[in-house]
PDB file of N, CA and C in Angstrom:
ATOM      1  N   MET A   1     100.107 109.627 109.126  1.00  0.00           N
ATOM      2  CA  MET A   1      99.320 109.767 107.911  1.00  0.00           C
ATOM      3  C   MET A   1      99.847 108.808 106.850  1.00  0.00           C
ATOM      4  N   ALA A   2      98.951 108.247 106.103  1.00  0.00           N
ATOM      5  CA  ALA A   2      99.321 107.284 105.073  1.00  0.00           C
ATOM      6  C   ALA A   2      99.933 107.998 103.867  1.00  0.00           C
ATOM      7  N   GLU A   3     100.818 107.290 103.203  1.00  0.00           N
ATOM      8  CA  GLU A   3     101.425 107.833 101.996  1.00  0.00           C
ATOM      9  C   GLU A   3     100.416 107.820 100.859  1.00  0.00           C
ATOM     10  N   ALA A   4     100.714 108.563  99.814  1.00  0.00           N
ATOM     11  CA  ALA A   4      99.802 108.661  98.671  1.00  0.00           C
ATOM     12  C   ALA A   4      99.597 107.304  98.008  1.00  0.00           C
ATOM     13  N   LYS A   5     100.655 106.512  97.910  1.00  0.00           N
ATOM     14  CA  LYS A   5     100.556 105.183  97.296  1.00  0.00           C
ATOM     15  C   LYS A   5      99.610 104.293  98.104  1.00  0.00           C
ATOM     16  N   GLU A   6      99.716 104.339  99.420  1.00  0.00           N
ATOM     17  CA  GLU A   6      98.838 103.546 100.273  1.00  0.00           C
ATOM     18  C   GLU A   6      97.387 103.968 100.112  1.00  0.00           C
ATOM     19  N   LEU A   7      97.154 105.270 100.051  1.00  0.00           N
ATOM     20  CA  LEU A   7      95.791 105.769  99.882  1.00  0.00           C
ATOM     21  C   LEU A   7      95.198 105.326  98.551  1.00  0.00           C
ATOM     22  N   VAL A   8      95.985 105.382  97.497  1.00  0.00           N
ATOM     23  CA  VAL A   8      95.489 104.983  96.175  1.00  0.00           C
ATOM     24  C   VAL A   8      95.111 103.510  96.175  1.00  0.00           C
ATOM     25  N   ILE A   9      95.941 102.661  96.757  1.00  0.00           N
ATOM     26  CA  ILE A   9      95.652 101.226  96.802  1.00  0.00           C
ATOM     27  C   ILE A   9      94.371 100.960  97.569  1.00  0.00           C
ATOM     28  N   VAL A  10      94.178 101.620  98.688  1.00  0.00           N
ATOM     29  CA  VAL A  10      92.978 101.415  99.501  1.00  0.00           C
ATOM     30  C   VAL A  10      91.736 101.940  98.772  1.00  0.00           C
ATOM     31  N   ILE A  11      91.825 103.104  98.173  1.00  0.00           N
ATOM     32  CA  ILE A  11      90.677 103.666  97.452  1.00  0.00           C
ATOM     33  C   ILE A  11      90.298 102.774  96.275  1.00  0.00           C
ATOM     34  N   VAL A  12      91.278 102.281  95.549  1.00  0.00           N
ATOM     35  CA  VAL A  12      90.999 101.362  94.442  1.00  0.00           C
ATOM     36  C   VAL A  12      90.337 100.090  94.966  1.00  0.00           C
ATOM     37  N   GLY A  13      90.765  99.610  96.120  1.00  0.00           N
ATOM     38  CA  GLY A  13      90.139  98.433  96.723  1.00  0.00           C
ATOM     39  C   GLY A  13      88.671  98.658  97.024  1.00  0.00           C
ATOM     40  N   TYR A  14      88.342  99.820  97.590  1.00  0.00           N
ATOM     41  CA  TYR A  14      86.934 100.133  97.865  1.00  0.00           C
ATOM     42  C   TYR A  14      86.128 100.260  96.573  1.00  0.00           C
ATOM     43  N   LEU A  15      86.690 100.904  95.561  1.00  0.00           N
ATOM     44  CA  LEU A  15      85.977 101.069  94.293  1.00  0.00           C
ATOM     45  C   LEU A  15      85.737  99.729  93.606  1.00  0.00           C
ATOM     46  N   ILE A  16      86.729  98.863  93.623  1.00  0.00           N
ATOM     47  CA  ILE A  16      86.546  97.539  93.029  1.00  0.00           C
ATOM     48  C   ILE A  16      85.503  96.754  93.817  1.00  0.00           C
ATOM     49  N   SER A  17      85.472  96.916  95.133  1.00  0.00           N
ATOM     50  CA  SER A  17      84.448  96.243  95.944  1.00  0.00           C
ATOM     51  C   SER A  17      83.053  96.711  95.568  1.00  0.00           C
ATOM     52  N   LEU A  18      82.940  97.958  95.207  1.00  0.00           N
ATOM     53  CA  LEU A  18      81.647  98.497  94.812  1.00  0.00           C
ATOM     54  C   LEU A  18      81.198  97.932  93.469  1.00  0.00           C
ATOM     55  N   VAL A  19      82.127  97.762  92.541  1.00  0.00           N
ATOM     56  CA  VAL A  19      81.812  97.274  91.207  1.00  0.00           C
ATOM     57  C   VAL A  19      81.707  95.748  91.185  1.00  0.00           C
ATOM     58  N   SER A  20      82.632  95.078  91.838  1.00  0.00           N
ATOM     59  CA  SER A  20      82.665  93.614  91.859  1.00  0.00           C
ATOM     60  C   SER A  20      83.006  93.148  93.273  1.00  0.00           C
ATOM     61  N   PRO A  21      81.985  92.851  94.071  1.00  0.00           N
ATOM     62  CA  PRO A  21      82.236  92.499  95.469  1.00  0.00           C
ATOM     63  C   PRO A  21      83.146  91.287  95.664  1.00  0.00           C
ATOM     64  N   ILE A  22      83.082  90.311  94.788  1.00  0.00           N
ATOM     65  CA  ILE A  22      83.924  89.117  94.966  1.00  0.00           C
ATOM     66  C   ILE A  22      85.403  89.476  94.794  1.00  0.00           C
ATOM     67  N   ILE A  23      85.708  90.202  93.734  1.00  0.00           N
ATOM     68  CA  ILE A  23      87.102  90.619  93.518  1.00  0.00           C
ATOM     69  C   ILE A  23      87.539  91.580  94.628  1.00  0.00           C
ATOM     70  N   GLY A  24      86.637  92.450  95.057  1.00  0.00           N
ATOM     71  CA  GLY A  24      86.958  93.367  96.151  1.00  0.00           C
ATOM     72  C   GLY A  24      87.269  92.632  97.441  1.00  0.00           C
ATOM     73  N   ALA A  25      86.514  91.577  97.730  1.00  0.00           N
ATOM     74  CA  ALA A  25      86.772  90.784  98.929  1.00  0.00           C
ATOM     75  C   ALA A  25      88.129  90.094  98.838  1.00  0.00           C
ATOM     76  N   ILE A  26      88.484  89.649  97.644  1.00  0.00           N
ATOM     77  CA  ILE A  26      89.800  89.024  97.455  1.00  0.00           C
ATOM     78  C   ILE A  26      90.908  90.042  97.680  1.00  0.00           C
ATOM     79  N   ILE A  27      90.743  91.237  97.133  1.00  0.00           N
ATOM     80  CA  ILE A  27      91.743  92.293  97.335  1.00  0.00           C
ATOM     81  C   ILE A  27      91.854  92.645  98.814  1.00  0.00           C
ATOM     82  N   GLY A  28      90.707  92.767  99.489  1.00  0.00           N
ATOM     83  CA  GLY A  28      90.727  93.049 100.919  1.00  0.00           C
ATOM     84  C   GLY A  28      91.425  91.960 101.705  1.00  0.00           C
ATOM     85  N   ALA A  29      91.186  90.691 101.341  1.00  0.00           N
ATOM     86  CA  ALA A  29      91.833  89.575 102.031  1.00  0.00           C
ATOM     87  C   ALA A  29      93.343  89.595 101.806  1.00  0.00           C
ATOM     88  N   VAL A  30      93.743  89.916 100.581  1.00  0.00           N
ATOM     89  CA  VAL A  30      95.179  89.996 100.292  1.00  0.00           C
ATOM     90  C   VAL A  30      95.815  91.095 101.136  1.00  0.00           C
ATOM     91  N   LEU A  31      95.177  92.256 101.196  1.00  0.00           N
ATOM     92  CA  LEU A  31      95.718  93.346 102.023  1.00  0.00           C
ATOM     93  C   LEU A  31      95.746  92.945 103.497  1.00  0.00           C
ATOM     94  N   PHE A  32      94.683  92.327 103.968  1.00  0.00           N
ATOM     95  CA  PHE A  32      94.584  91.987 105.382  1.00  0.00           C
ATOM     96  C   PHE A  32      95.600  90.927 105.793  1.00  0.00           C
ATOM     97  N   PHE A  33      95.737  89.875 104.989  1.00  0.00           N
ATOM     98  CA  PHE A  33      96.583  88.761 105.401  1.00  0.00           C
ATOM     99  C   PHE A  33      98.054  88.905 105.028  1.00  0.00           C
ATOM    100  N   THR A  34      98.371  89.704 104.013  1.00  0.00           N
ATOM    101  CA  THR A  34      99.775  89.824 103.611  1.00  0.00           C
ATOM    102  C   THR A  34     100.447  91.081 104.171  1.00  0.00           C
ATOM    103  N   GLN A  35      99.674  92.023 104.650  1.00  0.00           N
ATOM    104  CA  GLN A  35     100.253  93.284 105.115  1.00  0.00           C
ATOM    105  C   GLN A  35     100.023  93.485 106.611  1.00  0.00           C
ATOM    106  N   LYS A  36     100.229  92.433 107.394  1.00  0.00           N
ATOM    107  CA  LYS A  36     100.010  92.515 108.841  1.00  0.00           C
ATOM    108  C   LYS A  36     100.943  93.536 109.509  1.00  0.00           C
ATOM    109  N   GLU A  37     102.129  93.738 108.955  1.00  0.00           N
ATOM    110  CA  GLU A  37     103.073  94.670 109.579  1.00  0.00           C
ATOM    111  C   GLU A  37     102.677  96.132 109.346  1.00  0.00           C
ATOM    112  N   ASN A  38     101.792  96.376 108.383  1.00  0.00           N
ATOM    113  CA  ASN A  38     101.320  97.727 108.113  1.00  0.00           C
ATOM    114  C   ASN A  38      99.883  97.846 108.629  1.00  0.00           C
ATOM    115  N   PRO A  39      99.682  98.505 109.765  1.00  0.00           N
ATOM    116  CA  PRO A  39      98.334  98.563 110.353  1.00  0.00           C
ATOM    117  C   PRO A  39      97.317  99.288 109.470  1.00  0.00           C
ATOM    118  N   PHE A  40      97.768 100.213 108.637  1.00  0.00           N
ATOM    119  CA  PHE A  40      96.853 100.920 107.734  1.00  0.00           C
ATOM    120  C   PHE A  40      96.237  99.949 106.734  1.00  0.00           C
ATOM    121  N   TYR A  41      97.080  99.120 106.108  1.00  0.00           N
ATOM    122  CA  TYR A  41      96.586  98.128 105.150  1.00  0.00           C
ATOM    123  C   TYR A  41      95.738  97.066 105.842  1.00  0.00           C
ATOM    124  N   ALA A  42      96.162  96.606 107.003  1.00  0.00           N
ATOM    125  CA  ALA A  42      95.417  95.560 107.709  1.00  0.00           C
ATOM    126  C   ALA A  42      94.020  96.051 108.086  1.00  0.00           C
ATOM    127  N   LYS A  43      93.947  97.275 108.585  1.00  0.00           N
ATOM    128  CA  LYS A  43      92.649  97.834 108.984  1.00  0.00           C
ATOM    129  C   LYS A  43      91.737  98.001 107.772  1.00  0.00           C
ATOM    130  N   HIS A  44      92.254  98.597 106.730  1.00  0.00           N
ATOM    131  CA  HIS A  44      91.422  98.833 105.556  1.00  0.00           C
ATOM    132  C   HIS A  44      91.151  97.551 104.775  1.00  0.00           C
ATOM    133  N   GLY A  45      92.043  96.582 104.845  1.00  0.00           N
ATOM    134  CA  GLY A  45      91.769  95.288 104.231  1.00  0.00           C
ATOM    135  C   GLY A  45      90.529  94.657 104.851  1.00  0.00           C
ATOM    136  N   LYS A  46      90.435  94.733 106.174  1.00  0.00           N
ATOM    137  CA  LYS A  46      89.258  94.204 106.871  1.00  0.00           C
ATOM    138  C   LYS A  46      88.010  94.995 106.491  1.00  0.00           C
ATOM    139  N   PHE A  47      88.123  96.308 106.422  1.00  0.00           N
ATOM    140  CA  PHE A  47      86.977  97.140 106.046  1.00  0.00           C
ATOM    141  C   PHE A  47      86.542  96.898 104.599  1.00  0.00           C
ATOM    142  N   ILE A  48      87.486  96.653 103.704  1.00  0.00           N
ATOM    143  CA  ILE A  48      87.154  96.363 102.310  1.00  0.00           C
ATOM    144  C   ILE A  48      86.386  95.048 102.217  1.00  0.00           C
ATOM    145  N   ILE A  49      86.805  94.043 102.983  1.00  0.00           N
ATOM    146  CA  ILE A  49      86.081  92.768 103.001  1.00  0.00           C
ATOM    147  C   ILE A  49      84.651  92.978 103.482  1.00  0.00           C
ATOM    148  N   ILE A  50      84.479  93.712 104.571  1.00  0.00           N
ATOM    149  CA  ILE A  50      83.140  93.976 105.114  1.00  0.00           C
ATOM    150  C   ILE A  50      82.301  94.757 104.107  1.00  0.00           C
ATOM    151  N   PHE A  51      82.889  95.764 103.493  1.00  0.00           N
ATOM    152  CA  PHE A  51      82.186  96.572 102.499  1.00  0.00           C
ATOM    153  C   PHE A  51      81.746  95.715 101.313  1.00  0.00           C
ATOM    154  N   ALA A  52      82.630  94.825 100.854  1.00  0.00           N
ATOM    155  CA  ALA A  52      82.303  93.953  99.719  1.00  0.00           C
ATOM    156  C   ALA A  52      81.142  93.023 100.070  1.00  0.00           C
ATOM    157  N   ILE A  53      81.134  92.502 101.283  1.00  0.00           N
ATOM    158  CA  ILE A  53      80.041  91.622 101.708  1.00  0.00           C
ATOM    159  C   ILE A  53      78.726  92.387 101.766  1.00  0.00           C
ATOM    160  N   ILE A  54      78.766  93.596 102.286  1.00  0.00           N
ATOM    161  CA  ILE A  54      77.550  94.417 102.363  1.00  0.00           C
ATOM    162  C   ILE A  54      77.032  94.737 100.961  1.00  0.00           C
ATOM    163  N   VAL A  55      77.921  95.119 100.045  1.00  0.00           N
ATOM    164  CA  VAL A  55      77.510  95.414  98.666  1.00  0.00           C
ATOM    165  C   VAL A  55      76.919  94.168  98.016  1.00  0.00           C
ATOM    166  N   TRP A  56      77.530  93.019  98.253  1.00  0.00           N
ATOM    167  CA  TRP A  56      77.030  91.765  97.682  1.00  0.00           C
ATOM    168  C   TRP A  56      75.624  91.453  98.196  1.00  0.00           C
ATOM    169  N   ILE A  57      75.390  91.621  99.497  1.00  0.00           N
ATOM    170  CA  ILE A  57      74.069  91.367 100.082  1.00  0.00           C
ATOM    171  C   ILE A  57      73.037  92.346  99.534  1.00  0.00           C
ATOM    172  N   VAL A  58      73.395  93.619  99.439  1.00  0.00           N
ATOM    173  CA  VAL A  58      72.476  94.619  98.887  1.00  0.00           C
ATOM    174  C   VAL A  58      72.134  94.287  97.439  1.00  0.00           C
ATOM    175  N   ASN A  59      73.134  93.858  96.664  1.00  0.00           N
ATOM    176  CA  ASN A  59      72.871  93.478  95.275  1.00  0.00           C
ATOM    177  C   ASN A  59      71.903  92.304  95.204  1.00  0.00           C
ATOM    178  N   ILE A  60      72.067  91.322  96.067  1.00  0.00           N
ATOM    179  CA  ILE A  60      71.152  90.174  96.089  1.00  0.00           C
ATOM    180  C   ILE A  60      69.743  90.625  96.438  1.00  0.00           C
ATOM    181  N   ILE A  61      69.613  91.492  97.421  1.00  0.00           N
ATOM    182  CA  ILE A  61      68.290  91.986  97.813  1.00  0.00           C
ATOM    183  C   ILE A  61      67.639  92.743  96.657  1.00  0.00           C
ATOM    184  N   ILE A  62      68.398  93.561  95.969  1.00  0.00           N
ATOM    185  CA  ILE A  62      67.857  94.329  94.842  1.00  0.00           C
ATOM    186  C   ILE A  62      67.420  93.392  93.723  1.00  0.00           C
ATOM    187  N   VAL A  63      68.239  92.421  93.384  1.00  0.00           N
ATOM    188  CA  VAL A  63      67.890  91.481  92.311  1.00  0.00           C
ATOM    189  C   VAL A  63      66.673  90.661  92.690  1.00  0.00           C
ATOM    190  N   MET A  64      66.608  90.180  93.909  1.00  0.00           N
ATOM    191  CA  MET A  64      65.459  89.392  94.344  1.00  0.00           C
ATOM    192  C   MET A  64      64.192  90.243  94.348  1.00  0.00           C
ATOM    193  N   GLY A  65      64.323  91.522  94.672  1.00  0.00           N
ATOM    194  CA  GLY A  65      63.174  92.418  94.635  1.00  0.00           C
ATOM    195  C   GLY A  65      62.678  92.668  93.218  1.00  0.00           C
ATOM    196  N   LEU A  66      63.594  92.713  92.280  1.00  0.00           N
ATOM    197  CA  LEU A  66      63.221  92.932  90.880  1.00  0.00           C
ATOM    198  C   LEU A  66      62.595  91.694  90.248  1.00  0.00           C
ATOM    199  N   LEU A  67      62.897  90.526  90.779  1.00  0.00           N
ATOM    200  CA  LEU A  67      62.355  89.299  90.208  1.00  0.00           C
ATOM    201  C   LEU A  67      60.921  89.043  90.641  1.00  0.00           C
ATOM    202  N   HIS A  68      60.464  89.708  91.676  1.00  0.00           N
ATOM    203  CA  HIS A  68      59.081  89.491  92.147  1.00  0.00           C
ATOM    204  C   HIS A  68      58.136  90.485  91.593  1.00  0.00           C
TER     205      HIS A  68
END
């Protein structure tokens, strides 16, 4: 089980990805590439990047829909 500090960092990463996908993707990349020895961070770093990309695409679709 992950420690409380690890959980807080990961949850904050997901929340930032929801609010600002670009910054969230950067945070996910930092977790993924710098924390290879910690499988919890590496796994969630990859998931944060994917989540940020999905949020970014959904935002683009919503904005493009509103412009038409």
